[in-house]
Coordinates of C-alpha atoms in Angstrom, one line a residue:
V1 CA -113.2 -9.8 111.3
N2 CA -113.0 -8.6 107.8
H3 CA -109.5 -7.9 106.7
V4 CA -110.2 -5.9 103.5
G5 CA -107.4 -5.0 101.2
D6 CA -107.7 -1.3 101.4
W7 CA -104.1 0.0 101.7
G8 CA -101.9 -1.4 99.0
T9 CA -100.6 -0.9 95.4
Q10 CA -104.2 -1.2 93.9
F11 CA -105.3 1.9 95.9
G12 CA -102.3 3.8 94.5
M13 CA -103.5 2.9 90.9
L14 CA -107.1 3.9 91.9
I15 CA -106.2 7.2 93.5
A16 CA -103.9 8.3 90.5
H17 CA -106.6 7.4 88.2
L18 CA -109.2 9.1 90.3
K19 CA -107.2 12.4 90.4
D20 CA -106.9 12.3 86.6
S21 CA -110.6 11.4 86.0
F22 CA -112.2 13.6 88.6
P23 CA -109.9 16.6 89.5
D24 CA -112.6 18.2 91.7
F25 CA -112.8 15.0 93.9
K26 CA -112.0 17.1 96.9
T27 CA -115.3 19.1 96.7
A28 CA -117.6 16.8 94.7
A29 CA -118.1 13.1 95.2
P30 CA -116.6 11.2 92.3
P31 CA -119.7 9.6 90.5
I32 CA -118.2 6.1 90.4
S33 CA -121.0 3.5 89.9
D34 CA -118.9 0.6 88.5
L35 CA -115.7 0.3 90.8
V36 CA -114.6 -2.9 89.0
G37 CA -114.7 -1.2 85.7
F38 CA -112.8 1.8 87.2
Y39 CA -110.3 -0.6 88.7
K40 CA -109.8 -2.3 85.3
E41 CA -109.2 1.1 83.7
S42 CA -106.5 2.1 86.3
K43 CA -104.8 -1.5 86.0
K44 CA -104.7 -1.1 82.2
R45 CA -102.9 2.2 82.6
F46 CA -100.6 0.9 85.3
D47 CA -99.6 -2.1 83.1
A48 CA -99.0 0.1 80.0
D49 CA -97.7 3.5 81.4
E50 CA -94.5 3.5 83.3
E51 CA -95.0 7.2 84.3
F52 CA -98.4 6.3 85.6
K53 CA -97.0 3.1 87.4
A54 CA -94.3 5.2 89.2
R55 CA -97.0 7.8 90.2
A56 CA -99.2 5.0 91.5
H57 CA -96.5 3.7 93.8
Q58 CA -95.8 7.3 95.1
E59 CA -99.6 7.8 95.7
V60 CA -99.5 4.7 98.0
V61 CA -96.4 6.1 100.0
A62 CA -98.2 9.4 100.4
L63 CA -101.4 7.7 101.5
Q64 CA -99.7 5.6 104.0
G65 CA -97.8 8.8 105.2
G66 CA -101.2 10.6 105.9
D67 CA -101.4 12.9 102.9
Q68 CA -104.9 14.5 103.3
D69 CA -105.7 14.7 99.6
N70 CA -105.1 10.9 99.4
L71 CA -106.9 10.0 102.4
T72 CA -109.9 12.1 100.9
A73 CA -109.7 10.0 97.7
W74 CA -109.1 6.9 99.6
T75 CA -112.2 7.4 101.7
A76 CA -114.3 8.0 98.7
L77 CA -113.1 4.8 96.9
C78 CA -113.6 2.6 100.2
E79 CA -117.3 3.9 100.4
V80 CA -118.1 2.9 96.9
S81 CA -116.5 -0.6 97.6
R82 CA -118.3 -1.0 101.0
V83 CA -121.7 -0.3 99.4
E84 CA -121.2 -3.2 96.9
F85 CA -119.8 -5.8 99.4
E86 CA -122.5 -5.0 102.1
K87 CA -125.1 -6.2 99.5
I88 CA -123.4 -9.6 99.4
Y89 CA -123.0 -9.8 103.2
K90 CA -126.7 -8.8 103.6
R91 CA -127.8 -11.6 101.2
L92 CA -125.6 -14.1 103.1
E93 CA -126.7 -12.8 106.5
V94 CA -123.2 -12.3 107.6
T95 CA -122.1 -9.8 110.1
L96 CA -118.4 -8.8 110.1
T97 CA -116.3 -6.3 112.0
E98 CA -114.2 -4.4 109.3
K99 CA -110.3 -4.1 110.3
G100 CA -108.7 -3.8 106.9
E101 CA -105.2 -3.3 106.1
S102 CA -105.4 0.5 106.9
F103 CA -106.4 -0.3 110.4
Y104 CA -102.8 -1.4 111.1
N105 CA -100.9 1.4 109.5
P106 CA -100.1 3.2 112.8
F107 CA -98.6 0.1 114.2
M108 CA -96.4 -0.9 111.2
P109 CA -93.4 1.5 111.6
D110 CA -92.7 0.3 115.1
M111 CA -93.1 -3.3 114.2
V112 CA -90.6 -3.0 111.4
K113 CA -88.2 -1.2 113.7
E114 CA -88.6 -3.8 116.4
L115 CA -88.0 -6.6 114.0
C116 CA -84.8 -5.0 112.7
D117 CA -83.5 -4.4 116.2
R118 CA -84.1 -7.9 117.1
G119 CA -82.2 -9.2 114.2
L120 CA -85.3 -10.8 112.6
A121 CA -85.4 -8.5 109.5
R122 CA -82.7 -6.8 107.7
V123 CA -82.2 -4.4 104.8
A124 CA -81.4 -5.7 101.4
D125 CA -81.0 -3.5 98.2
G126 CA -82.9 -0.7 100.2
A127 CA -85.9 -2.9 101.1
T128 CA -86.5 -4.3 104.6
V129 CA -87.0 -8.1 104.4
I130 CA -87.4 -11.3 106.5
V131 CA -85.7 -14.3 105.1
S132 CA -86.9 -17.6 106.4
G133 CA -84.8 -20.6 106.3
D134 CA -82.4 -23.1 108.1
K135 CA -78.7 -23.5 108.6
K136 CA -77.5 -27.0 107.6
P137 CA -74.0 -28.6 107.8
L138 CA -72.2 -28.4 104.5
G139 CA -72.0 -32.1 104.4
D140 CA -75.7 -32.6 104.7
I141 CA -76.7 -30.2 101.9
T142 CA -78.8 -32.1 99.3
S143 CA -79.7 -31.2 95.5
A144 CA -83.1 -30.1 96.8
D145 CA -81.4 -27.6 99.1
I146 CA -79.2 -26.2 96.2
E147 CA -82.4 -25.6 94.2
R148 CA -83.6 -23.2 96.8
V149 CA -80.2 -21.7 97.1
L150 CA -80.0 -21.1 93.3
Q151 CA -83.5 -19.7 93.2
Y152 CA -83.1 -17.2 96.0
Y153 CA -79.5 -16.1 95.6
Y154 CA -79.0 -16.4 91.8
L155 CA -82.1 -16.5 89.8
N156 CA -83.6 -13.4 91.1
T157 CA -81.5 -12.0 88.3
S158 CA -80.7 -13.7 85.0
L159 CA -78.2 -16.6 85.1
A160 CA -76.0 -14.8 82.6
Q161 CA -75.1 -12.2 85.2
H162 CA -73.5 -15.0 87.3
P163 CA -70.2 -15.8 85.4
G164 CA -68.8 -18.0 88.0
L165 CA -71.9 -20.2 88.2
V166 CA -72.1 -20.3 84.3
Q167 CA -68.7 -21.5 84.2
C168 CA -69.4 -24.3 86.6
L169 CA -72.3 -25.3 84.3
K170 CA -70.1 -25.3 81.3
D171 CA -67.6 -27.5 82.9
L172 CA -70.4 -30.0 83.6
G173 CA -71.7 -29.7 79.9
L174 CA -74.9 -28.0 80.7
V175 CA -74.3 -25.0 78.5
K176 CA -74.3 -24.9 74.8
E177 CA -74.9 -22.5 71.9
N178 CA -78.2 -22.7 70.0
G179 CA -78.5 -22.3 66.2
A180 CA -78.2 -18.5 66.5
G181 CA -75.0 -18.9 68.5
V182 CA -76.6 -17.7 71.7
E183 CA -75.3 -19.6 74.9
C184 CA -78.2 -21.5 76.5
L185 CA -78.8 -23.8 79.4
N186 CA -79.5 -27.3 78.2
V187 CA -81.9 -29.2 80.6
G188 CA -82.8 -31.9 78.2
T189 CA -81.5 -35.2 77.4
A190 CA -78.8 -36.5 75.0
K191 CA -81.4 -37.5 72.5
K192 CA -83.7 -34.4 73.0
E193 CA -82.2 -30.9 74.0
L194 CA -84.3 -28.4 75.8
L195 CA -82.5 -25.0 75.6
F196 CA -83.1 -21.8 77.5
E197 CA -81.1 -18.7 76.8
L198 CA -78.8 -17.9 79.8
A199 CA -80.0 -14.2 79.8
K200 CA -83.6 -15.4 80.3
V201 CA -83.0 -18.0 83.0
S202 CA -84.5 -16.2 86.0
Q203 CA -87.6 -16.0 88.2
N204 CA -88.7 -12.9 86.2
D205 CA -88.6 -14.3 82.7
M206 CA -89.6 -17.9 83.0
D207 CA -92.9 -19.6 83.9
L208 CA -92.8 -21.8 87.0
P209 CA -92.7 -25.2 85.3
S210 CA -89.8 -24.0 83.1
L211 CA -88.0 -22.5 86.2
G212 CA -88.5 -25.6 88.2
K213 CA -87.0 -27.9 85.4
A214 CA -84.1 -25.6 85.0
T215 CA -83.2 -25.2 88.6
K216 CA -83.7 -28.9 89.2
S217 CA -81.3 -29.9 86.3
M218 CA -78.7 -27.5 87.6
A219 CA -78.9 -28.6 91.2
E220 CA -78.8 -32.3 90.3
A221 CA -75.6 -31.6 88.3
L222 CA -74.1 -29.5 90.9
A223 CA -74.9 -31.7 93.9
K224 CA -74.6 -35.3 92.6
T225 CA -76.4 -37.9 94.8
E226 CA -75.3 -41.6 94.7
K227 CA -76.9 -44.6 96.7
T228 CA -74.6 -46.1 99.3
K229 CA -75.0 -48.7 101.9
Q230 CA -75.3 -46.0 104.6
G231 CA -78.0 -44.3 102.4
P232 CA -78.0 -41.4 99.8
K233 CA -74.7 -39.4 99.7
T234 CA -74.4 -36.1 98.0
T235 CA -71.2 -34.6 96.8
L236 CA -71.1 -30.9 95.9
N237 CA -69.3 -29.6 93.0
P238 CA -66.1 -27.8 94.3
G239 CA -66.6 -24.9 92.1
L240 CA -70.0 -24.4 93.5
V241 CA -68.8 -24.6 97.1
D242 CA -66.3 -21.8 96.2
L243 CA -69.1 -19.7 94.9
L244 CA -71.3 -20.2 97.9
R245 CA -68.5 -19.0 100.2
Q246 CA -68.3 -15.8 98.2
V247 CA -72.0 -14.8 98.9
P248 CA -72.3 -12.8 102.2
D249 CA -73.9 -14.7 105.1
L250 CA -74.6 -17.8 103.0
V251 CA -71.9 -19.9 104.6
T252 CA -70.8 -19.7 108.2
T253 CA -67.7 -21.3 109.6
T254 CA -68.1 -22.7 113.1
D255 CA -65.9 -24.9 115.3
A256 CA -68.1 -27.8 114.2
G257 CA -67.7 -27.1 110.6
D258 CA -69.3 -25.0 107.8
L259 CA -73.1 -24.2 108.0
V260 CA -75.0 -23.2 104.7
F261 CA -78.1 -21.2 105.0
V262 CA -80.9 -22.7 103.0
P263 CA -83.8 -20.4 102.3
K264 CA -87.4 -21.8 102.6
F265 CA -88.6 -19.7 99.7
S266 CA -87.3 -18.3 96.4
H267 CA -87.8 -14.7 97.5
P268 CA -87.7 -12.8 100.8
F269 CA -90.8 -11.7 102.8
M270 CA -90.8 -7.9 102.1
I271 CA -92.1 -5.7 105.0
R272 CA -90.9 -2.3 103.7
K273 CA -90.1 -1.3 100.1
R274 CA -87.2 0.7 98.9
D275 CA -89.5 3.7 98.5
G276 CA -90.5 3.4 102.1
G277 CA -94.0 2.0 101.4
F278 CA -95.5 -0.9 103.2
T279 CA -96.7 -4.0 101.6
Y280 CA -99.3 -6.7 101.8
D281 CA -96.7 -8.7 103.8
T282 CA -96.4 -5.8 106.3
T283 CA -100.1 -5.4 107.0
D284 CA -100.7 -9.3 107.3
L285 CA -97.8 -9.6 109.8
A286 CA -99.1 -6.5 111.8
A287 CA -102.5 -8.0 111.9
L288 CA -101.1 -11.3 113.2
R289 CA -99.1 -9.4 115.9
Y290 CA -102.2 -7.4 116.7
R291 CA -104.4 -10.6 117.2
L292 CA -101.8 -12.2 119.5
H293 CA -100.5 -9.4 121.5
T294 CA -103.6 -6.9 121.8
E295 CA -106.7 -9.2 121.2
K296 CA -104.9 -12.1 123.0
A297 CA -106.3 -14.7 120.4
E298 CA -105.9 -18.3 121.2
R299 CA -106.9 -19.6 118.0
I300 CA -107.1 -17.9 114.6
V301 CA -108.7 -19.3 111.4
Y302 CA -107.8 -17.7 108.0
V303 CA -110.5 -17.7 105.3
T304 CA -108.9 -17.0 101.9
D305 CA -108.6 -18.3 98.3
V306 CA -106.1 -21.1 97.5
G307 CA -104.1 -18.6 95.2
Q308 CA -102.9 -17.0 98.4
E309 CA -101.4 -20.2 99.9
P310 CA -97.8 -19.3 99.1
H311 CA -98.1 -15.9 100.7
F312 CA -99.5 -17.2 104.0
M313 CA -96.9 -20.0 104.0
M314 CA -94.3 -17.2 104.0
L315 CA -96.2 -15.1 106.5
F316 CA -96.4 -18.0 109.1
A317 CA -92.7 -18.9 108.4
A318 CA -91.8 -15.3 109.1

């Protein structure tokens, strides 16, 4: 089965660019000979022009909603793409059944509704998401757990927007001003400081190595671990515990004690965007559901590139 990517944001970009470049596309086949070049042109506009970017997102929603003009444009683009990859399949003597992302569009609304009805998905900030994780006793929480809590619940926006957490870090000596008088997170050593401006400590503004270093330093300071005869023992900062209790659904009180929800990943698995559009996550989950429940697959092998590993880890966890 060839799970081609024919239904996501990239087609919103292509359709918007197609409409601008070939306004008569409904009556005359667009003369696109170089789809890669055409894609690069649309991507350049998408990255540089906010109005075009917003229009591209709306084109995806319209396509997924069955808009006839968009389906016409989408069909033309798919045909150009299909001609090119068929050359490769022929050379490799490969025969594949095409069931791309678009194949699962009819199944996705009911799947999202079922997941919400069963309590497996929820609406957060207007989007529908699945959050994979485990509930752990408060006394068993480690600094590694706190790293994941910080990344998911706090660092999806800048650290500066969380004054309670900033105060905890100040009390621990992790916040200081740089030469310009700007408050920074110091994740260096006494001999060599490494400063990150609080306003820029977030998933959106830091590269992964820097984000990992910042999160690890904060977690180790907020969750001190010491060696004992019984094994490692972690003590949580009291201020942090108070903050965690203020986050909805993060800490649950039971007869056996407090449980903390520890996310497996730094962001949720999004199955419906705020604008109502479906995502790559949605189509992959719908495809897996179709394989299991309709095709009755007993064994499934995914062939993809290593760059997609984080996505598939989230898919299988979801």
